[in-house]
Amino acid sequence: MATPPPSSPRRLSLLQADAALQRPQVNPVDLRSLEYVDPYDHNLMCAICHSPFVCPVRLECDHVFCQRCVNDAMSYQDRDSRVYIVSCPSCRRKIENRAIAPVPKILSHILDDLRVKCPLEFLGCPEVTARGDVQDHVDKYCAYAEVECSSESCLLTVLRKDLVKGGCLHRVVNCEDCERSFMEKDLEIHRLRHCEVVESSCPDCNVPVLLRDIKVHIERCPNAILLCNAAEYGCAFAARRETLDEHLNTCPLAKLVPFLRLQNERLEAHEAALKLLRHKNSILETSFSTIQETLSPSANLIDAPSSSATASDTGPFDSTAHHLLCLHESLREEVSRVSAAVSEVDAKASMMVMNESLRIKEDLSHANAAIGSMRMQLHWLMSARLQNQQRVAMVRAQSSGEGLTSSADAGSSSGSVELPVRRLSDSTRQDTKL
Amino acid sequence: MFASKRLGKELTKIHQTLPPGISLVSASDFKEWQMDIKVLDANPLYLDQTYRLRFRFSNNYPIEAPEVTFITLSSPSRTVPTHPHIYSNGIICLDLLGTQGWSPVQNVESVCMSIQSMLTGNTKNERPPGNEEFVARNTQRPRDIRFVYEDATV
């Protein structure tokens, strides 16, 4: 039996599938805790955790959830009901077969394209990347990810960005000023940000200041030597913060600063526009030259034989291309004129055919009528002759003077005599009709 | 951890938009929230009244149902609505809030709407049978009480 019976609980197989989906990694990124940069479509949201799906799976009823979410929900249902009947969290339909179906690839792709912040953002990593790439980023590139110390004997970790400093950064050293001990990798941050003893002096007023406060001090120091606001436009004046205000009131350049700044901005905008136009122009030029190249060889082909015979023809034209275009134009006109003539001829011919056929039809009907009348006359003639013959035969029989039987014959033949007479009158009537 | 993440997302959505008659009163942490609900139509039982709901979330939310009860306050004046499924100590007998009826797909907003519609549809001005006895002896958490749903129509 390769497959287990469908009724058996699949919890274990679910978990195994879960584990197989994740690649073996030192620090697998928990996709569920990522922070998303852009708002995402609510259809991509798992109804249970309200985040975009992570390892989505499809239940029998076609509802999709994160694998972890649906596992959690089902194990909770199991614990409560103690019988292996679970239902879909969305539609409450009973789930007979807990084997999960995969979701369409396109959904995974859409989810992998969502942009997320690096999970090590709290350490200072500014990276924003697609969700599908975040594991790679942390594993290989993130400067704030922890990697093994470069010293082979050391088992501790350092941030990737500190690796370039070389050597083991886990030796314990003392801060020169406060005498507290730190690992070397933490010393720099300690001295810059936290140490309460290390001193530095203000470059301008020579007052000793804590190194961690020096930035704040310089911004406020009354003795700091500052440059005139118009330094970038040529004013070389520099003075202490207190006396600078007087200079600013008198300095003509300082008063022009807003105007000059505006001019600079406009200049930059124009330069950008010019650059764009130049680019466009170069594109147009290249395309024009390609057009010319495609045109000129064919123009040469036509010109070559004709140039010897009609060299004067090309005279008035600026270039071979122009000449070719003119030629093309005149040919086009010629063709249209010819086609107009053809259609005219066609119309004439069809008109003529129609007239002729009408006349022929009329003639035909005349001929038909004539034939009909001739047939009638023929009939009349034929019947007249038949009548004559019969009459002659009858006269012969009477003259021989035979018995009763022959007189009966005569009676019957005299009945047949009347018929041709009637038909005769008929035919004459038809004749007058014509 | 995921309870607070999910509740944080719900809170952002609640701050943006809520259905009419439902408002957020306090959500200072991810353990307990308070919501005010009003019955919107002209049901004479609850006319012009506002009721206070208290949500308590466990670490297993939303896999586990939140504990939702009506609470009484003196200022502003909030009482427990009279309803055949609401005990006078504020405990609500609603299958949605029990272990059987809860689904992790539900959220604070949907629970509020369910309770709102449960009040809207009610016509009986009475407490559940055995209210006094239940209120006097119940020490259990609402989630662990096994209610018997006798009447599905109310």
Coordinates of C-alpha atoms in Angstrom, one line a residue:
Chain A
M1 CA 0.0 0.0 0.0
A2 CA 1.7 3.1 -1.2
T3 CA -0.9 5.6 -0.1
P4 CA -2.5 5.6 3.3
P5 CA -6.3 5.3 3.6
P6 CA -7.9 8.7 3.1
S7 CA -9.7 8.6 6.5
S8 CA -6.5 8.5 8.5
P9 CA -5.3 11.7 10.1
R10 CA -2.8 13.6 8.1
R11 CA -1.4 15.9 10.7
L12 CA 2.0 14.4 10.6
S13 CA 2.2 14.5 6.8
L14 CA 1.1 18.1 6.9
L15 CA 4.0 19.0 9.2
Q16 CA 6.4 17.2 7.1
A17 CA 5.3 19.0 4.0
D18 CA 5.7 22.2 6.0
A19 CA 9.3 21.3 6.8
A20 CA 10.0 20.3 3.3
L21 CA 8.8 23.6 1.9
Q22 CA 11.4 25.5 3.9
R23 CA 15.0 25.1 2.6
P24 CA 17.5 24.1 5.2
Q25 CA 18.8 27.4 6.4
V26 CA 20.8 28.7 9.3
N27 CA 18.5 31.6 10.0
P28 CA 15.2 31.1 8.2
V29 CA 13.4 34.4 7.9
D30 CA 9.9 34.3 9.5
L31 CA 7.8 35.6 6.6
R32 CA 4.9 36.1 9.0
S33 CA 6.6 38.9 10.9
L34 CA 7.7 40.9 7.9
E35 CA 6.6 44.5 7.5
Y36 CA 5.1 45.3 4.2
V37 CA 6.0 48.6 2.5
D38 CA 3.0 49.1 0.2
P39 CA -0.7 48.5 0.9
Y40 CA -1.6 45.1 -0.5
D41 CA -4.9 43.8 -2.0
H42 CA -7.2 42.5 0.7
N43 CA -7.7 39.4 -1.5
L44 CA -4.1 38.4 -0.7
M45 CA -4.8 38.5 3.0
C46 CA -5.2 35.3 5.0
A47 CA -8.5 35.6 6.9
I48 CA -7.0 34.1 10.0
C49 CA -3.8 36.2 10.5
H50 CA -4.9 39.2 8.3
S51 CA -1.4 39.2 6.7
P52 CA -0.6 38.3 3.1
F53 CA -0.5 34.5 2.7
V54 CA 2.6 32.7 3.8
C55 CA 2.9 29.2 2.2
P56 CA -0.8 29.3 1.1
V57 CA -2.8 26.1 0.9
R58 CA -6.2 25.4 -0.5
L59 CA -8.9 23.4 1.3
E60 CA -11.5 21.2 -0.3
C61 CA -14.0 24.1 -0.4
D62 CA -11.5 26.3 -2.4
H63 CA -10.8 28.6 0.6
V64 CA -7.1 29.6 0.9
F65 CA -5.2 30.1 4.1
C66 CA -1.6 30.2 5.3
Q67 CA -0.5 26.7 6.1
R68 CA 0.5 27.6 9.6
C69 CA -2.8 29.3 10.3
V70 CA -4.9 26.5 9.0
N71 CA -2.8 24.0 11.0
D72 CA -3.2 26.0 14.2
A73 CA -7.0 26.3 13.6
M74 CA -7.4 22.7 13.0
S75 CA -5.3 21.5 15.9
Y76 CA -7.4 23.7 18.1
Q77 CA -10.6 22.2 16.7
D78 CA -9.1 18.7 17.2
R79 CA -8.3 19.5 20.8
D80 CA -11.8 20.7 21.4
S81 CA -13.9 18.1 19.7
R82 CA -11.6 15.1 20.3
V83 CA -12.9 13.5 17.1
Y84 CA -11.2 14.0 13.8
I85 CA -13.8 16.2 12.3
V86 CA -12.7 19.7 11.3
S87 CA -14.4 22.4 9.2
C88 CA -13.2 25.2 7.1
P89 CA -12.8 28.4 9.1
S90 CA -14.5 30.5 6.5
C91 CA -17.5 28.5 5.4
R92 CA -17.6 25.8 8.1
R93 CA -17.8 23.0 5.5
K94 CA -16.6 19.7 6.9
I95 CA -13.2 18.8 5.7
E96 CA -13.1 15.1 4.9
N97 CA -9.7 14.9 3.4
R98 CA -7.0 16.9 5.2
A99 CA -4.5 16.5 2.4
I100 CA -4.0 20.0 1.3
A101 CA -4.0 21.2 -2.3
P102 CA -1.4 23.5 -3.7
V103 CA -2.5 27.0 -4.8
P104 CA -2.0 28.2 -8.4
K105 CA 1.6 29.3 -9.1
I106 CA 0.4 32.8 -10.0
L107 CA -0.7 33.4 -6.5
S108 CA 2.7 32.5 -5.1
H109 CA 4.3 34.8 -7.7
I110 CA 2.1 37.7 -6.7
L111 CA 2.9 37.1 -3.0
D112 CA 6.6 36.8 -3.7
D113 CA 6.5 40.2 -5.5
L114 CA 5.1 42.1 -2.5
R115 CA 7.7 44.6 -1.2
V116 CA 8.9 44.2 2.4
K117 CA 11.4 45.8 4.7
C118 CA 14.4 43.8 5.7
P119 CA 13.7 41.9 8.9
L120 CA 16.9 43.4 10.4
E121 CA 15.6 47.0 9.9
F122 CA 15.8 47.5 13.7
L123 CA 19.6 47.1 13.4
G124 CA 19.7 49.7 10.7
C125 CA 19.4 47.9 7.4
P126 CA 17.5 50.2 5.0
E127 CA 16.9 47.5 2.4
V128 CA 13.4 47.1 0.8
T129 CA 13.1 44.0 -1.3
A130 CA 10.6 41.6 -2.9
R131 CA 9.3 39.1 -0.3
G132 CA 10.6 36.2 -2.4
D133 CA 14.2 37.7 -2.3
V134 CA 14.3 38.5 1.4
Q135 CA 15.8 35.2 2.4
D136 CA 18.6 35.6 -0.1
H137 CA 19.1 39.2 1.1
V138 CA 19.5 38.1 4.7
D139 CA 21.6 35.1 3.8
K140 CA 24.0 36.7 1.4
Y141 CA 23.9 40.4 1.3
C142 CA 22.4 42.1 4.3
A143 CA 25.2 44.1 6.1
Y144 CA 23.4 43.7 9.4
A145 CA 23.0 39.9 9.3
E146 CA 25.1 38.0 11.8
V147 CA 27.8 35.8 10.3
E148 CA 30.5 33.6 11.7
C149 CA 33.5 35.4 13.0
S150 CA 36.5 35.4 10.6
S151 CA 38.7 33.9 13.3
E152 CA 38.4 30.1 13.0
S153 CA 38.8 29.5 16.7
C154 CA 36.0 31.9 17.6
L155 CA 32.5 30.5 17.7
L156 CA 30.7 33.8 18.0
T157 CA 29.1 35.9 15.4
V158 CA 29.6 39.4 14.0
L159 CA 27.6 41.7 11.7
R160 CA 28.5 41.2 8.1
K161 CA 29.6 44.8 7.7
D162 CA 32.2 44.4 10.4
L163 CA 33.8 41.4 8.7
V164 CA 36.0 43.7 6.6
K165 CA 37.7 44.9 9.7
G166 CA 39.5 41.6 9.9
G167 CA 40.6 39.5 12.8
C168 CA 38.5 38.3 15.7
L169 CA 36.3 41.1 17.0
H170 CA 35.4 39.2 20.2
R171 CA 38.5 40.0 22.2
V172 CA 37.6 41.9 25.3
V173 CA 39.1 45.4 25.3
N174 CA 38.7 48.3 27.7
C175 CA 37.4 51.6 26.8
E176 CA 40.3 54.0 27.2
D177 CA 38.3 56.5 29.1
C178 CA 35.7 54.8 31.2
E179 CA 37.7 51.7 31.9
R180 CA 34.7 49.5 31.2
S181 CA 35.3 46.4 29.1
F182 CA 33.7 45.5 25.9
M183 CA 34.1 43.2 23.0
E184 CA 35.9 44.9 20.2
K185 CA 33.0 44.8 17.9
D186 CA 30.9 46.9 20.3
L187 CA 33.6 49.4 21.3
E188 CA 33.0 51.8 18.4
I189 CA 29.3 52.2 19.1
H190 CA 30.0 52.5 22.8
R191 CA 32.5 55.4 22.3
L192 CA 30.4 57.2 19.8
R193 CA 27.0 56.9 21.5
H194 CA 27.1 55.8 25.0
C195 CA 30.4 56.4 26.8
E196 CA 30.0 59.0 29.5
V197 CA 33.7 59.8 30.0
V198 CA 35.3 60.1 26.6
E199 CA 35.8 63.7 25.8
S200 CA 36.4 65.7 22.7
S201 CA 36.6 69.4 22.4
C202 CA 34.6 71.8 20.3
P203 CA 36.7 72.8 17.3
D204 CA 35.6 76.4 17.7
C205 CA 35.2 77.3 21.3
N206 CA 37.7 74.8 22.8
V207 CA 35.3 73.8 25.5
P208 CA 35.5 70.1 26.4
V209 CA 32.4 68.3 25.4
L210 CA 31.4 64.6 25.7
L211 CA 32.0 62.9 22.3
R212 CA 28.4 61.6 22.3
D213 CA 27.0 65.1 22.6
I214 CA 29.3 66.9 20.2
K215 CA 26.9 67.0 17.3
V216 CA 24.3 68.7 19.4
H217 CA 26.9 71.1 20.8
I218 CA 28.2 72.2 17.4
E219 CA 24.7 73.1 16.2
R220 CA 24.3 75.4 19.2
C221 CA 27.8 76.7 20.0
P222 CA 27.8 80.5 19.9
N223 CA 31.5 80.6 19.0
A224 CA 31.3 78.3 16.1
I225 CA 32.8 79.8 12.9
L226 CA 30.2 79.9 10.2
L227 CA 30.4 80.8 6.6
C228 CA 28.2 83.5 5.0
N229 CA 25.0 82.2 3.5
A230 CA 26.2 83.2 0.1
A231 CA 29.4 81.3 0.4
E232 CA 28.5 79.2 -2.6
Y233 CA 28.0 82.4 -4.7
G234 CA 31.4 83.9 -3.9
C235 CA 31.2 85.7 -0.5
A236 CA 34.3 84.7 1.4
F237 CA 33.2 86.0 4.7
A238 CA 33.3 83.8 7.8
A239 CA 32.6 84.8 11.4
R240 CA 31.4 83.5 14.7
R241 CA 27.7 82.7 15.0
E242 CA 27.0 85.9 16.9
T243 CA 28.6 88.4 14.5
L244 CA 27.3 86.6 11.4
D245 CA 23.9 88.2 11.6
E246 CA 25.4 91.7 11.2
H247 CA 27.2 90.6 8.1
L248 CA 24.1 89.0 6.6
N249 CA 22.3 92.4 6.9
T250 CA 24.9 94.2 4.8
C251 CA 26.1 91.5 2.5
P252 CA 24.6 92.1 -1.0
L253 CA 25.3 88.5 -2.1
A254 CA 23.4 87.1 0.9
K255 CA 20.4 89.1 -0.1
L256 CA 20.5 87.7 -3.6
V257 CA 20.7 84.1 -2.3
P258 CA 17.0 83.2 -2.8
F259 CA 17.0 84.7 -6.3
L260 CA 20.3 83.0 -7.2
R261 CA 19.0 79.7 -5.9
L262 CA 15.8 80.1 -8.0
Q263 CA 18.0 80.8 -11.0
N264 CA 20.1 77.8 -10.4
E265 CA 17.0 75.6 -10.1
R266 CA 15.7 76.9 -13.4
L267 CA 19.0 76.4 -15.1
E268 CA 19.1 72.9 -13.9
A269 CA 15.6 72.3 -15.2
H270 CA 16.5 73.7 -18.6
E271 CA 19.6 71.6 -18.7
A272 CA 17.6 68.5 -18.0
A273 CA 15.1 69.5 -20.7
L274 CA 17.9 70.2 -23.2
K275 CA 19.4 66.8 -22.4
L276 CA 16.1 65.1 -23.1
L277 CA 15.7 67.0 -26.4
R278 CA 19.3 66.1 -27.4
H279 CA 18.6 62.5 -26.8
K280 CA 15.4 62.7 -28.8
N281 CA 17.2 64.4 -31.6
S282 CA 19.9 61.8 -31.8
I283 CA 17.2 59.1 -32.0
L284 CA 15.5 60.9 -34.8
E285 CA 18.7 61.4 -36.7
T286 CA 19.7 57.8 -36.5
S287 CA 16.3 56.7 -37.7
F288 CA 16.4 59.2 -40.5
S289 CA 19.7 57.9 -41.7
T290 CA 18.5 54.3 -41.6
I291 CA 15.6 55.3 -43.8
Q292 CA 17.9 57.0 -46.2
E293 CA 20.1 54.0 -46.3
T294 CA 17.2 51.7 -47.2
L295 CA 16.0 54.1 -49.8
S296 CA 19.3 55.0 -51.6
P297 CA 20.4 51.6 -52.8
S298 CA 17.1 51.0 -54.7
A299 CA 17.3 54.5 -56.1
N300 CA 20.8 53.8 -57.4
L301 CA 19.6 50.6 -59.1
I302 CA 17.0 52.5 -61.1
D303 CA 19.2 55.5 -61.8
A304 CA 22.1 53.4 -63.0
P305 CA 20.7 52.3 -66.4
S306 CA 18.6 55.5 -66.9
S307 CA 21.4 57.9 -66.0
S308 CA 23.3 57.3 -69.2
A309 CA 20.2 57.8 -71.4
T310 CA 18.4 60.5 -69.5
A311 CA 21.1 62.2 -67.5
S312 CA 19.4 65.5 -67.9
D313 CA 16.2 64.2 -66.1
T314 CA 17.9 64.0 -62.7
G315 CA 19.2 67.5 -63.1
P316 CA 16.4 69.5 -61.5
F317 CA 16.1 67.1 -58.5
D318 CA 18.0 67.6 -55.2
S319 CA 18.9 63.9 -54.7
T320 CA 18.3 60.5 -56.0
A321 CA 15.7 59.9 -53.3
H322 CA 13.8 62.9 -54.4
H323 CA 13.9 61.7 -58.0
L324 CA 12.7 58.3 -57.0
L325 CA 9.8 59.7 -55.0
C326 CA 8.8 61.9 -58.0
L327 CA 9.0 58.9 -60.3
H328 CA 6.9 56.9 -57.9
E329 CA 4.4 59.6 -57.8
S330 CA 4.0 59.9 -61.5
L331 CA 3.7 56.2 -61.9
R332 CA 1.0 56.1 -59.3
E333 CA -0.9 58.8 -61.3
E334 CA -0.5 56.8 -64.5
V335 CA -1.9 53.7 -62.8
S336 CA -4.9 55.5 -61.5
R337 CA -5.6 57.0 -64.9
V338 CA -5.4 53.6 -66.6
S339 CA -7.6 52.0 -64.1
A340 CA -10.3 54.7 -64.6
A341 CA -10.1 54.1 -68.4
V342 CA -10.5 50.4 -67.9
S343 CA -13.6 50.8 -65.8
E344 CA -15.1 53.2 -68.4
V345 CA -14.5 50.7 -71.2
D346 CA -16.0 48.0 -69.0
A347 CA -19.2 50.0 -68.5
K348 CA -19.5 50.7 -72.2
A349 CA -19.2 47.1 -73.2
S350 CA -21.7 45.8 -70.7
M351 CA -24.2 48.5 -71.9
M352 CA -23.8 47.4 -75.5
V353 CA -24.2 43.8 -74.7
M354 CA -27.4 44.5 -72.9
N355 CA -28.9 46.5 -75.8
E356 CA -28.0 43.9 -78.3
S357 CA -29.5 41.1 -76.2
L358 CA -32.8 43.0 -75.9
R359 CA -33.1 43.3 -79.6
I360 CA -32.3 39.6 -80.2
K361 CA -34.9 38.7 -77.7
E362 CA -37.5 40.7 -79.6
D363 CA -36.5 39.1 -82.9
L364 CA -36.8 35.7 -81.3
S365 CA -40.3 36.3 -80.2
H366 CA -41.3 37.5 -83.7
A367 CA -39.8 34.3 -85.2
N368 CA -41.7 32.2 -82.7
A369 CA -45.0 33.8 -83.6
A370 CA -44.3 33.3 -87.3
I371 CA -43.5 29.6 -86.8
G372 CA -46.7 29.2 -84.9
S373 CA -48.8 30.7 -87.7
M374 CA -47.1 28.5 -90.3
R375 CA -47.8 25.4 -88.2
M376 CA -51.5 26.4 -88.1
Q377 CA -51.6 26.8 -91.9
L378 CA -50.0 23.5 -92.3
H379 CA -52.6 21.8 -90.1
W380 CA -55.4 23.4 -92.1
L381 CA -53.9 22.3 -95.4
M382 CA -53.3 18.8 -94.2
S383 CA -56.9 18.4 -92.8
A384 CA -58.4 19.7 -96.0
R385 CA -56.5 17.2 -98.0
L386 CA -57.5 14.3 -95.6
Q387 CA -61.2 15.4 -96.0
N388 CA -61.0 15.3 -99.7
Q389 CA -59.5 11.8 -99.7
Q390 CA -62.2 10.5 -97.4
R391 CA -64.9 12.0 -99.5
V392 CA -63.5 10.4 -102.6
A393 CA -63.4 7.1 -100.9
M394 CA -67.1 7.4 -99.7
V395 CA -68.3 8.3 -103.2
R396 CA -66.6 5.2 -104.6
A397 CA -68.3 3.0 -102.0
Q398 CA -71.8 4.4 -102.7
S399 CA -71.4 4.1 -106.4
S400 CA -70.6 0.3 -106.0
G401 CA -74.1 -0.1 -104.3
E402 CA -73.5 -2.8 -101.6
G403 CA -75.8 -4.2 -98.8
L404 CA -77.0 -3.1 -95.4
T405 CA -73.7 -3.4 -93.8
S406 CA -72.0 -1.0 -96.1
S407 CA -74.8 1.6 -95.5
A408 CA -74.1 1.3 -91.8
D409 CA -70.4 1.9 -92.5
A410 CA -71.4 5.0 -94.5
G411 CA -73.4 6.3 -91.5
S412 CA -70.4 6.0 -89.3
S413 CA -68.1 7.7 -91.8
S414 CA -70.5 10.5 -92.4
G415 CA -70.3 11.2 -88.6
S416 CA -66.5 11.5 -88.8
V417 CA -66.7 13.9 -91.7
E418 CA -68.0 16.8 -89.5
L419 CA -65.0 16.9 -87.2
P420 CA -62.4 18.3 -89.7
V421 CA -65.0 21.0 -90.7
R422 CA -65.2 22.2 -87.2
R423 CA -61.5 22.2 -86.7
L424 CA -61.2 24.1 -90.0
S425 CA -63.3 26.9 -88.6
D426 CA -61.3 26.9 -85.5
S427 CA -58.0 27.3 -87.3
T428 CA -59.4 30.2 -89.3
R429 CA -60.5 31.9 -86.2
Q430 CA -57.0 31.6 -84.8
D431 CA -55.5 32.9 -87.9
T432 CA -57.5 36.1 -87.7
K433 CA -56.2 36.5 -84.2
L434 CA -52.7 36.7 -85.4
Chain B
M1 CA 3.1 37.5 19.2
F2 CA 0.8 36.8 16.3
A3 CA -2.2 37.7 18.4
S4 CA -0.9 41.3 18.8
K5 CA 0.1 41.5 15.2
R6 CA -3.3 40.5 14.0
L7 CA -5.0 42.8 16.6
G8 CA -2.7 45.7 15.5
K9 CA -4.0 45.2 11.9
E10 CA -7.6 45.1 13.1
L11 CA -7.0 48.3 15.1
T12 CA -5.7 50.1 12.0
K13 CA -8.7 49.1 10.1
I14 CA -11.1 50.0 12.9
H15 CA -9.5 53.5 13.1
Q16 CA -10.1 53.9 9.3
T17 CA -13.7 52.7 9.1
L18 CA -16.4 51.1 11.2
P19 CA -20.0 50.2 10.4
P20 CA -22.6 52.6 11.7
G21 CA -23.6 52.2 15.4
I22 CA -20.3 50.7 16.4
S23 CA -17.5 52.7 17.9
L24 CA -14.2 52.0 19.6
V25 CA -13.9 53.3 23.1
S26 CA -10.5 52.1 24.2
A27 CA -7.8 49.8 23.0
S28 CA -4.8 50.7 25.0
D29 CA -3.2 47.2 24.8
F30 CA -3.8 43.9 23.0
K31 CA -5.4 42.3 26.0
E32 CA -8.6 44.2 26.5
W33 CA -10.7 46.5 24.2
Q34 CA -14.0 48.2 24.8
M35 CA -16.5 49.0 22.1
D36 CA -19.8 50.9 22.2
I37 CA -22.7 49.5 20.2
K38 CA -26.1 51.0 19.4
V39 CA -29.2 49.5 17.8
L40 CA -29.9 51.4 14.7
D41 CA -33.5 50.7 13.9
A42 CA -36.5 51.8 16.0
N43 CA -36.6 48.7 18.2
P44 CA -38.5 50.1 21.2
L45 CA -36.5 47.8 23.6
Y46 CA -33.2 49.5 22.9
L47 CA -34.2 52.9 21.6
D48 CA -31.6 55.6 22.1
Q49 CA -29.5 53.3 24.2
T50 CA -25.7 52.7 23.9
Y51 CA -24.2 49.5 25.3
R52 CA -20.6 48.8 26.3
L53 CA -18.9 45.6 25.1
R54 CA -15.7 44.4 26.7
F55 CA -13.4 42.1 24.5
R56 CA -10.7 40.1 26.2
F57 CA -8.1 38.4 24.0
S58 CA -6.0 35.5 24.9
N59 CA -2.6 34.9 23.4
N60 CA -4.2 32.4 21.1
Y61 CA -6.4 34.9 19.4
P62 CA -7.7 34.5 16.7
I63 CA -7.5 30.7 17.0
E64 CA -9.3 31.0 20.3
A65 CA -12.4 33.1 20.6
P66 CA -12.2 36.4 22.5
E67 CA -14.2 36.7 25.7
V68 CA -17.0 39.2 25.0
T69 CA -19.4 40.5 27.7
F70 CA -21.6 43.5 28.2
I71 CA -20.4 45.7 31.2
T72 CA -22.2 48.1 33.4
L73 CA -20.9 51.6 34.0
S74 CA -22.2 54.6 35.9
S75 CA -20.6 57.4 33.8
P76 CA -21.3 57.4 31.0
S77 CA -24.4 55.4 31.8
R78 CA -24.1 51.9 30.3
T79 CA -26.4 48.9 31.2
V80 CA -26.7 45.4 30.1
P81 CA -29.5 45.1 27.4
T82 CA -32.5 42.9 28.2
H83 CA -32.5 39.9 25.8
P84 CA -33.4 36.3 26.2
H85 CA -29.8 35.3 25.5
I86 CA -28.0 37.9 27.6
Y87 CA -27.7 37.2 31.3
S88 CA -27.9 40.2 33.7
N89 CA -24.2 39.9 34.5
G90 CA -23.4 40.7 30.9
I91 CA -22.6 37.2 29.7
I92 CA -23.8 36.6 26.2
C93 CA -25.1 33.3 25.1
L94 CA -24.1 33.3 21.4
D95 CA -22.8 30.3 19.6
L96 CA -20.3 32.5 17.7
L97 CA -18.5 33.2 20.9
G98 CA -18.4 29.6 22.1
T99 CA -15.6 27.2 21.2
Q100 CA -17.9 25.4 18.8
G101 CA -19.2 28.4 16.9
W102 CA -16.0 30.5 16.8
S103 CA -14.0 30.6 13.7
P104 CA -10.6 32.4 13.4
V105 CA -12.0 34.2 10.4
Q106 CA -14.2 36.3 12.7
N107 CA -12.9 39.6 14.0
V108 CA -13.9 42.3 16.5
E109 CA -15.9 44.1 13.9
S110 CA -17.9 41.0 12.8
V111 CA -18.6 40.0 16.4
C112 CA -19.9 43.5 17.1
M113 CA -22.1 43.3 14.1
S114 CA -23.4 39.9 15.1
I115 CA -24.4 41.2 18.6
Q116 CA -25.9 44.3 17.0
S117 CA -28.1 42.2 14.8
M118 CA -29.0 39.9 17.6
L119 CA -30.4 42.9 19.5
T120 CA -32.1 44.3 16.5
G121 CA -34.0 41.1 15.8
N122 CA -35.2 40.7 19.3
T123 CA -38.9 41.3 20.4
K124 CA -39.0 39.7 23.8
N125 CA -38.3 41.9 26.8
E126 CA -37.0 39.2 29.1
R127 CA -33.9 37.6 30.5
P128 CA -32.9 34.0 29.8
P129 CA -34.7 31.3 31.9
G130 CA -32.8 30.6 35.1
N131 CA -31.0 34.0 35.0
E132 CA -31.0 34.6 38.8
E133 CA -29.6 31.2 39.5
F134 CA -26.9 31.4 36.9
V135 CA -25.8 34.9 37.9
A136 CA -25.7 33.8 41.6
R137 CA -23.6 30.7 41.2
N138 CA -21.5 31.1 38.0
T139 CA -17.8 31.5 38.6
Q140 CA -16.6 30.1 35.3
R141 CA -15.1 32.1 32.5
P142 CA -17.7 32.7 29.8
R143 CA -15.6 30.7 27.3
D144 CA -15.8 27.5 29.4
I145 CA -19.5 27.6 30.0
R146 CA -21.3 25.0 27.9
F147 CA -24.5 26.6 26.8
V148 CA -27.3 24.6 25.4
Y149 CA -28.8 26.4 22.5
E150 CA -32.5 25.8 23.0
D151 CA -34.1 28.2 20.7
A152 CA -32.3 29.0 17.4
T153 CA -35.0 31.6 16.4
V154 CA -34.0 34.4 18.8

